[in-house]
Amino acid sequence: MRREVPFFNYGFLFREKEAEFTQILLDTCRKGAFIMQQEMRDFEKNLATFVGAKHAFGVADGTEAIIIALRASGIGPGHEVIVPSHTFIASVASIQLVGATAVLADIGPDHMMDPEHVATLVTSKTKAILPVQLNGRTCDMDRLGAIAKEHGLLIIEDAAQAVGSKFNGKCAGTFGSAGTYSFYPAKTLGSFGDAGGIVTNDDEVAERIYRLRDHGRGSDGEIVEWGYNSRLDNLQAAILNFKLKTYPQDLERRRALAGLYHEELGGLSALHLPPPPLPGSAHYDIYQNYEIEADRRDELQKYLKENGVGTLVQWSGKAVHQWKKLGFSVNLPKTDKMFERCVMLPMNTSLSNEDVGYVCQLIKTFYKK
Ligand SMILES: *Cc1c(COP(=O)(O)O)cnc(C)c1O
């Protein structure tokens, strides 16, 4: 039987718990608590506890989170920052926008930033590595940490897609000087608009983040540097704080869905799947996306669409170095190859097991043809 399985279901985000969300919005509005109020402070405290960081800050969105994390860590003009090209433009734009230079790295077989390539890109100007914890997976932070230590580099994580993802029991975002999150609606912890967060274990970095997100003002109101207006909207904070309570169950549901995909599709030689959620693995992946590599990718996408299933090739089908007008001239063969084959299958908590079964059945039928 035909089903409609959209790639993402934005309406579900609100409808899922409409009565509770409405009450939270009403209560917060009736109090007149709009900017940097108790709801934001509560969320920051609970987020810090959840990921195991000393400090957490709500900011306007996941992009400004990276900009502020870089500046708070002292990154600026004259510095090189190594970042994967297989990422959303925001990871790289943030580096350029603080006046530093982004140096693009290739990916490894796991589609994550390749530490061995990173090691070859270090120069006397390199100041930091910016790993991107993509699709809800955390990079090999042991290897990246060792490279950073060897060369005296900072680590600033773009963990926009990885709130609660772990490597060796430690949460993405907590490995270096600072880590950033996005609460864009389609992210695993999504708000009803733009929202972002930054975590750090460093008191001095924390003090700078505190100032930079609110016009350079310290806790005593004194302005000591040029800052941004990048405060987390208090209504979004109230919603996020509520959603955080059941977030661990959401993550388990995503892992169960990934397990189903793996069970159904693991035997197809035409596909390359992400690692399944294995107990005892060094990685606790949270499957922000379920990105696969597929033979005849474009045909597969078309076939799924004709049968009611939405898929997406991330970021208009281009890695950052492939945007000609941005002026990068680098050779990243593994990233290039991946972008010829990658596609994301539906992965979100609105999906039923039957939805996933339907998608997998179609894919199996497609490759029999
Ligand atoms: C979503 C995302 C961002 C930016 O977050 P916004 O909240 O949309 O600004 C940055 N990096 C990555 C990898 C992302 O997926």
CSV table of C-alpha atoms and ligand atoms in Angstrom, one decimal:
chain,number,residue,atom,x,y,z
A,1,MET,CA,0.0,0.0,0.0
A,2,ARG,CA,1.2,3.4,-0.9
A,3,ARG,CA,2.2,5.8,1.9
A,4,GLU,CA,3.3,9.4,2.1
A,5,VAL,CA,6.6,9.7,4.0
A,6,PRO,CA,7.8,13.3,3.7
A,7,PHE,CA,11.5,13.9,4.3
A,8,PHE,CA,10.6,16.1,7.3
A,9,ASN,CA,7.3,17.0,9.0
A,10,TYR,CA,7.5,20.5,10.4
A,11,GLY,CA,3.9,20.6,11.5
A,12,PHE,CA,4.4,17.5,13.7
A,13,LEU,CA,6.9,19.4,15.8
A,14,PHE,CA,4.0,21.5,17.3
A,15,ARG,CA,1.1,19.1,16.9
A,16,GLU,CA,3.0,16.4,18.8
A,17,LYS,CA,2.3,18.1,22.1
A,18,GLU,CA,0.1,21.0,21.1
A,19,ALA,CA,-1.7,21.4,24.5
A,20,GLU,CA,1.6,21.5,26.5
A,21,PHE,CA,3.4,23.8,24.1
A,22,THR,CA,0.4,26.2,24.0
A,23,GLN,CA,0.3,26.3,27.8
A,24,ILE,CA,4.1,27.1,28.0
A,25,LEU,CA,3.8,29.9,25.4
A,26,LEU,CA,0.8,31.4,27.2
A,27,ASP,CA,2.4,31.2,30.6
A,28,THR,CA,5.6,32.8,29.4
A,29,CYS,CA,3.9,35.5,27.4
A,30,ARG,CA,1.5,36.3,30.3
A,31,LYS,CA,4.5,36.8,32.6
A,32,GLY,CA,6.0,39.2,30.0
A,33,ALA,CA,9.2,37.1,30.1
A,34,PHE,CA,10.6,37.7,26.7
A,35,ILE,CA,14.3,38.3,26.8
A,36,MET,CA,16.9,36.6,29.0
A,37,GLN,CA,14.5,35.5,31.8
A,38,GLN,CA,14.3,32.5,34.1
A,39,GLU,CA,13.3,30.2,31.3
A,40,MET,CA,16.6,30.9,29.5
A,41,ARG,CA,18.6,30.5,32.7
A,42,ASP,CA,16.8,27.2,33.5
A,43,PHE,CA,17.4,25.9,30.0
A,44,GLU,CA,21.1,26.8,30.2
A,45,LYS,CA,21.5,25.0,33.5
A,46,ASN,CA,19.7,21.9,32.3
A,47,LEU,CA,21.6,21.9,28.9
A,48,ALA,CA,24.9,22.1,30.8
A,49,THR,CA,23.9,19.2,33.0
A,50,PHE,CA,22.7,17.1,30.1
A,51,VAL,CA,25.9,17.4,28.1
A,52,GLY,CA,28.2,17.4,31.1
A,53,ALA,CA,29.6,20.9,30.6
A,54,LYS,CA,30.5,23.5,33.2
A,55,HIS,CA,28.8,26.4,31.4
A,56,ALA,CA,26.1,26.6,28.8
A,57,PHE,CA,24.7,29.7,27.0
A,58,GLY,CA,21.7,30.2,24.9
A,59,VAL,CA,22.3,32.3,21.7
A,60,ALA,CA,20.4,33.5,18.7
A,61,ASP,CA,21.2,30.5,16.4
A,62,GLY,CA,23.7,27.8,15.7
A,63,THR,CA,25.8,30.0,13.3
A,64,GLU,CA,26.3,32.9,15.8
A,65,ALA,CA,27.1,30.2,18.3
A,66,ILE,CA,30.2,29.3,16.2
A,67,ILE,CA,31.1,32.9,15.6
A,68,ILE,CA,31.0,33.7,19.3
A,69,ALA,CA,32.7,30.5,20.3
A,70,LEU,CA,35.6,31.3,17.9
A,71,ARG,CA,35.9,34.9,19.2
A,72,ALA,CA,35.6,33.9,22.8
A,73,SER,CA,38.4,31.4,22.2
A,74,GLY,CA,40.6,34.2,20.8
A,75,ILE,CA,40.4,33.3,17.1
A,76,GLY,CA,40.7,36.2,14.7
A,77,PRO,CA,42.8,37.7,11.8
A,78,GLY,CA,46.0,35.9,11.0
A,79,HIS,CA,44.8,32.6,12.3
A,80,GLU,CA,44.1,29.4,10.2
A,81,VAL,CA,41.3,27.1,11.4
A,82,ILE,CA,41.0,23.6,9.9
A,83,VAL,CA,37.5,22.5,9.1
A,84,PRO,CA,35.9,19.8,6.9
A,85,SER,CA,34.5,20.8,3.6
A,86,HIS,CA,31.7,18.2,4.1
A,87,THR,CA,29.7,20.5,6.2
A,88,PHE,CA,27.0,23.2,6.2
A,89,ILE,CA,28.3,26.6,4.9
A,90,ALA,CA,27.9,28.1,8.4
A,91,SER,CA,30.8,26.1,9.9
A,92,VAL,CA,33.2,27.7,7.4
A,93,ALA,CA,31.5,31.1,7.1
A,94,SER,CA,31.9,31.6,10.8
A,95,ILE,CA,35.7,31.2,10.5
A,96,GLN,CA,35.9,33.7,7.7
A,97,LEU,CA,33.5,36.1,9.4
A,98,VAL,CA,35.8,36.4,12.5
A,99,GLY,CA,38.6,37.4,10.1
A,100,ALA,CA,40.4,34.0,10.3
A,101,THR,CA,41.2,31.7,7.3
A,102,ALA,CA,39.3,28.4,6.9
A,103,VAL,CA,41.5,25.5,5.7
A,104,LEU,CA,39.4,22.7,4.3
A,105,ALA,CA,40.0,19.1,5.2
A,106,ASP,CA,38.8,15.9,3.4
A,107,ILE,CA,36.6,13.2,5.0
A,108,GLY,CA,37.6,9.6,6.0
A,109,PRO,CA,35.7,6.4,5.3
A,110,ASP,CA,33.2,7.3,8.0
A,111,HIS,CA,32.3,10.6,6.2
A,112,MET,CA,33.6,12.6,9.1
A,113,MET,CA,36.6,14.9,9.2
A,114,ASP,CA,39.7,12.8,8.4
A,115,PRO,CA,42.3,13.3,11.3
A,116,GLU,CA,45.1,12.0,9.0
A,117,HIS,CA,44.4,14.7,6.5
A,118,VAL,CA,44.0,17.3,9.2
A,119,ALA,CA,47.5,16.5,10.4
A,120,THR,CA,49.0,17.4,7.0
A,121,LEU,CA,47.2,20.8,6.9
A,122,VAL,CA,48.8,22.2,10.1
A,123,THR,CA,51.0,25.3,9.4
A,124,SER,CA,52.7,27.8,11.7
A,125,LYS,CA,49.5,29.9,11.4
A,126,THR,CA,47.1,27.1,12.4
A,127,LYS,CA,45.4,28.1,15.7
A,128,ALA,CA,42.4,25.7,15.9
A,129,ILE,CA,40.7,22.6,14.6
A,130,LEU,CA,36.9,22.9,14.1
A,131,PRO,CA,35.5,19.4,13.9
A,132,VAL,CA,32.0,19.1,12.7
A,133,GLN,CA,30.0,16.4,14.5
A,134,LEU,CA,27.9,15.6,11.5
A,135,ASN,CA,24.7,13.7,11.2
A,136,GLY,CA,24.6,13.2,15.0
A,137,ARG,CA,28.0,11.4,15.1
A,138,THR,CA,31.0,12.5,17.0
A,139,CYS,CA,34.4,12.5,15.2
A,140,ASP,CA,37.4,10.4,16.5
A,141,MET,CA,38.2,13.0,19.2
A,142,ASP,CA,41.1,10.9,20.6
A,143,ARG,CA,43.0,11.3,17.3
A,144,LEU,CA,42.0,14.9,16.7
A,145,GLY,CA,42.8,15.7,20.4
A,146,ALA,CA,46.3,14.2,20.0
A,147,ILE,CA,46.9,16.3,16.8
A,148,ALA,CA,45.7,19.4,18.6
A,149,LYS,CA,48.0,18.6,21.6
A,150,GLU,CA,51.0,17.9,19.5
A,151,HIS,CA,50.8,21.3,17.7
A,152,GLY,CA,49.3,23.4,20.5
A,153,LEU,CA,45.9,24.0,18.8
A,154,LEU,CA,42.5,24.7,20.2
A,155,ILE,CA,39.5,22.5,19.4
A,156,ILE,CA,36.2,24.3,18.8
A,157,GLU,CA,33.4,21.9,17.9
A,158,ASP,CA,30.5,22.5,15.6
A,159,ALA,CA,28.1,20.1,17.3
A,160,ALA,CA,25.0,21.8,15.7
A,161,GLN,CA,23.8,18.3,14.7
A,162,ALA,CA,25.0,16.4,17.8
A,163,VAL,CA,23.4,17.5,21.1
A,164,GLY,CA,23.8,14.3,23.2
A,165,SER,CA,26.0,12.4,20.7
A,166,LYS,CA,28.9,10.8,22.5
A,167,PHE,CA,32.4,9.5,21.9
A,168,ASN,CA,33.9,7.3,24.7
A,169,GLY,CA,31.1,8.4,26.9
A,170,LYS,CA,31.8,12.1,26.5
A,171,CYS,CA,29.3,14.5,24.8
A,172,ALA,CA,29.9,16.2,21.5
A,173,GLY,CA,30.6,19.9,22.3
A,174,THR,CA,32.6,19.2,25.5
A,175,PHE,CA,36.0,18.2,24.1
A,176,GLY,CA,37.7,21.5,23.5
A,177,SER,CA,37.7,25.2,24.2
A,178,ALA,CA,34.0,25.5,23.3
A,179,GLY,CA,31.3,23.6,21.5
A,180,THR,CA,28.2,24.9,19.7
A,181,TYR,CA,24.7,23.6,19.1
A,182,SER,CA,21.8,24.5,16.8
A,183,PHE,CA,18.2,24.3,17.8
A,184,TYR,CA,16.8,25.0,14.3
A,185,PRO,CA,13.4,23.3,14.1
A,186,ALA,CA,14.7,20.3,12.0
A,187,LYS,CA,17.6,19.6,14.4
A,188,THR,CA,17.2,16.8,16.9
A,189,LEU,CA,16.5,19.3,19.7
A,190,GLY,CA,14.4,21.7,17.6
A,191,SER,CA,12.7,25.0,18.7
A,192,PHE,CA,10.0,26.8,16.9
A,193,GLY,CA,12.3,29.2,15.2
A,194,ASP,CA,16.0,30.1,15.3
A,195,ALA,CA,18.0,29.2,18.4
A,196,GLY,CA,21.4,28.0,19.3
A,197,GLY,CA,23.7,27.2,22.3
A,198,ILE,CA,27.4,27.2,23.3
A,199,VAL,CA,29.0,25.1,26.0
A,200,THR,CA,32.5,25.4,27.6
A,201,ASN,CA,34.4,24.1,30.6
A,202,ASP,CA,36.7,27.1,30.6
A,203,ASP,CA,35.7,29.9,33.0
A,204,GLU,CA,37.5,32.7,31.0
A,205,VAL,CA,35.9,31.5,27.7
A,206,ALA,CA,32.5,31.4,29.5
A,207,GLU,CA,32.9,35.0,30.7
A,208,ARG,CA,33.6,36.2,27.1
A,209,ILE,CA,30.7,34.2,25.7
A,210,TYR,CA,28.5,35.8,28.3
A,211,ARG,CA,29.6,39.3,27.2
A,212,LEU,CA,29.7,38.7,23.4
A,213,ARG,CA,26.2,37.4,23.1
A,214,ASP,CA,24.8,40.6,24.7
A,215,HIS,CA,26.6,43.7,23.3
A,216,GLY,CA,29.9,43.1,25.1
A,217,ARG,CA,28.3,43.8,28.5
A,218,GLY,CA,29.7,42.0,31.6
A,219,SER,CA,27.5,40.8,34.5
A,220,ASP,CA,28.0,44.3,36.1
A,221,GLY,CA,26.7,46.0,33.0
A,222,GLU,CA,30.1,47.4,32.0
A,223,ILE,CA,30.9,47.3,28.3
A,224,VAL,CA,34.4,46.0,27.8
A,225,GLU,CA,34.4,45.0,24.1
A,226,TRP,CA,32.4,45.0,20.9
A,227,GLY,CA,29.6,42.4,21.1
A,228,TYR,CA,26.6,41.1,19.3
A,229,ASN,CA,22.9,41.0,20.0
A,230,SER,CA,22.7,37.2,20.0
A,231,ARG,CA,20.4,36.3,22.9
A,232,LEU,CA,18.3,33.1,22.9
A,233,ASP,CA,14.7,34.2,22.6
A,234,ASN,CA,13.1,33.4,26.0
A,235,LEU,CA,10.0,31.8,24.4
A,236,GLN,CA,12.2,29.4,22.5
A,237,ALA,CA,14.1,28.7,25.7
A,238,ALA,CA,10.9,27.8,27.5
A,239,ILE,CA,10.0,25.3,24.7
A,240,LEU,CA,13.5,23.9,24.6
A,241,ASN,CA,13.6,23.4,28.3
A,242,PHE,CA,10.4,21.4,28.2
A,243,LYS,CA,11.6,19.3,25.2
A,244,LEU,CA,14.9,18.6,26.9
A,245,LYS,CA,13.0,16.5,29.6
A,246,THR,CA,12.0,13.8,27.1
A,247,TYR,CA,15.0,14.3,24.7
A,248,PRO,CA,16.8,11.1,25.8
A,249,GLN,CA,13.7,9.1,24.7
A,250,ASP,CA,13.8,11.0,21.3
A,251,LEU,CA,17.4,10.0,20.8
A,252,GLU,CA,16.6,6.3,21.7
A,253,ARG,CA,13.8,6.4,19.1
A,254,ARG,CA,16.1,7.8,16.4
A,255,ARG,CA,18.6,5.0,17.2
A,256,ALA,CA,15.8,2.4,17.0
A,257,LEU,CA,14.8,3.8,13.6
A,258,ALA,CA,18.5,3.7,12.4
A,259,GLY,CA,18.6,0.1,13.6
A,260,LEU,CA,15.5,-0.7,11.5
A,261,TYR,CA,17.1,0.8,8.4
A,262,HIS,CA,20.2,-1.1,9.0
A,263,GLU,CA,18.4,-4.4,9.5
A,264,GLU,CA,16.4,-4.0,6.3
A,265,LEU,CA,19.1,-2.4,4.0
A,266,GLY,CA,22.3,-3.8,5.4
A,267,GLY,CA,22.4,-6.6,2.8
A,268,LEU,CA,22.3,-4.3,-0.3
A,269,SER,CA,25.7,-4.0,-1.9
A,270,ALA,CA,24.4,-0.9,-3.9
A,271,LEU,CA,24.4,1.1,-0.6
A,272,HIS,CA,26.9,2.2,2.0
A,273,LEU,CA,25.1,2.8,5.3
A,274,PRO,CA,26.1,4.7,8.4
A,275,PRO,CA,27.3,2.5,11.3
A,276,PRO,CA,24.3,1.0,13.2
A,277,PRO,CA,23.7,1.9,16.9
A,278,LEU,CA,25.7,-0.8,18.7
A,279,PRO,CA,25.8,-1.1,22.4
A,280,GLY,CA,29.4,-1.0,23.7
A,281,SER,CA,30.6,1.0,20.7
A,282,ALA,CA,32.9,4.0,21.3
A,283,HIS,CA,30.2,6.1,19.5
A,284,TYR,CA,26.8,6.9,20.8
A,285,ASP,CA,25.3,8.3,17.6
A,286,ILE,CA,22.0,10.2,17.6
A,287,TYR,CA,21.2,10.1,13.9
A,288,GLN,CA,20.3,13.8,13.2
A,289,ASN,CA,20.3,12.5,9.6
A,290,TYR,CA,20.4,9.0,8.1
A,291,GLU,CA,22.8,9.8,5.2
A,292,ILE,CA,23.7,6.9,2.9
A,293,GLU,CA,25.7,6.4,-0.2
A,294,ALA,CA,23.8,4.9,-3.1
A,295,ASP,CA,24.5,3.6,-6.6
A,296,ARG,CA,22.3,5.3,-9.2
A,297,ARG,CA,21.5,7.9,-6.5
A,298,ASP,CA,19.5,10.3,-8.7
A,299,GLU,CA,17.3,7.5,-10.1
A,300,LEU,CA,16.7,6.1,-6.6
A,301,GLN,CA,15.6,9.6,-5.4
A,302,LYS,CA,13.2,9.9,-8.3
A,303,TYR,CA,11.7,6.5,-7.7
A,304,LEU,CA,11.2,7.1,-4.0
A,305,LYS,CA,9.6,10.5,-4.8
A,306,GLU,CA,7.2,8.9,-7.3
A,307,ASN,CA,6.1,6.5,-4.5
A,308,GLY,CA,5.5,9.2,-1.9
A,309,VAL,CA,8.9,9.2,-0.1
A,310,GLY,CA,10.9,12.4,0.4
A,311,THR,CA,14.7,12.3,0.5
A,312,LEU,CA,17.3,15.1,0.5
A,313,VAL,CA,20.8,15.6,-0.9
A,314,GLN,CA,22.3,17.7,1.8
A,315,TRP,CA,23.2,21.4,1.1
A,316,SER,CA,22.1,21.6,-2.5
A,317,GLY,CA,24.4,18.7,-3.3
A,318,LYS,CA,27.7,20.6,-2.8
A,319,ALA,CA,30.5,20.5,-0.3
A,320,VAL,CA,31.9,24.0,0.7
A,321,HIS,CA,34.9,23.9,-1.6
A,322,GLN,CA,32.6,23.2,-4.6
A,323,TRP,CA,31.0,26.6,-4.4
A,324,LYS,CA,33.2,28.2,-7.1
A,325,LYS,CA,32.6,31.8,-6.1
A,326,LEU,CA,33.9,31.3,-2.6
A,327,GLY,CA,37.4,30.9,-4.2
A,328,PHE,CA,38.7,27.7,-2.6
A,329,SER,CA,41.2,25.8,-4.8
A,330,VAL,CA,41.7,22.5,-3.0
A,331,ASN,CA,41.6,18.9,-4.0
A,332,LEU,CA,39.3,16.8,-1.7
A,333,PRO,CA,38.7,13.6,-3.7
A,334,LYS,CA,36.9,11.7,-1.0
A,335,THR,CA,34.4,14.5,-0.3
A,336,ASP,CA,33.9,14.9,-4.1
A,337,LYS,CA,33.1,11.3,-4.5
A,338,MET,CA,30.8,11.2,-1.5
A,339,PHE,CA,28.7,14.1,-3.0
A,340,GLU,CA,28.1,12.1,-6.2
A,341,ARG,CA,26.5,9.3,-4.1
A,342,CYS,CA,25.0,10.7,-0.9
A,343,VAL,CA,21.3,11.0,-0.1
A,344,MET,CA,19.5,11.2,3.2
A,345,LEU,CA,16.5,9.0,4.0
A,346,PRO,CA,13.7,10.3,6.3
A,347,MET,CA,14.8,10.3,9.9
A,348,ASN,CA,12.7,11.9,12.6
A,349,THR,CA,10.5,11.1,15.5
A,350,SER,CA,7.3,11.5,13.5
A,351,LEU,CA,8.1,8.2,11.6
A,352,SER,CA,6.5,4.9,12.5
A,353,ASN,CA,8.2,1.5,12.1
A,354,GLU,CA,5.8,0.9,9.2
A,355,ASP,CA,7.0,4.1,7.5
A,356,VAL,CA,10.6,2.9,7.6
A,357,GLY,CA,9.5,-0.6,6.4
A,358,TYR,CA,7.8,1.0,3.5
A,359,VAL,CA,10.8,3.1,2.5
A,360,CYS,CA,13.1,0.0,2.8
A,361,GLN,CA,10.8,-2.1,0.7
A,362,LEU,CA,10.8,0.4,-2.1
A,363,ILE,CA,14.6,0.6,-2.0
A,364,LYS,CA,14.9,-3.2,-2.2
A,365,THR,CA,12.4,-3.3,-5.1
A,366,PHE,CA,14.4,-0.5,-6.9
A,367,TYR,CA,17.7,-2.4,-6.8
A,368,LYS,CA,16.0,-5.6,-8.0
A,369,LYS,CA,15.0,-3.9,-11.2
B,1,LIG,C1,22.3,23.7,11.3
B,1,LIG,C2,23.8,23.8,11.3
B,1,LIG,C3,24.5,25.0,11.6
B,1,LIG,C4,23.9,26.3,11.8
B,1,LIG,O1,22.8,26.4,12.7
B,1,LIG,P1,21.7,27.5,12.5
B,1,LIG,O2,21.0,27.4,13.8
B,1,LIG,O3,20.9,27.2,11.4
B,1,LIG,O4,22.4,28.8,12.4
B,1,LIG,C5,25.9,25.0,11.6
B,1,LIG,N1,26.6,23.8,11.4
B,1,LIG,C6,26.0,22.7,11.0
B,1,LIG,C7,26.8,21.5,10.7
B,1,LIG,C8,24.6,22.6,11.0
B,1,LIG,O5,24.0,21.5,10.6
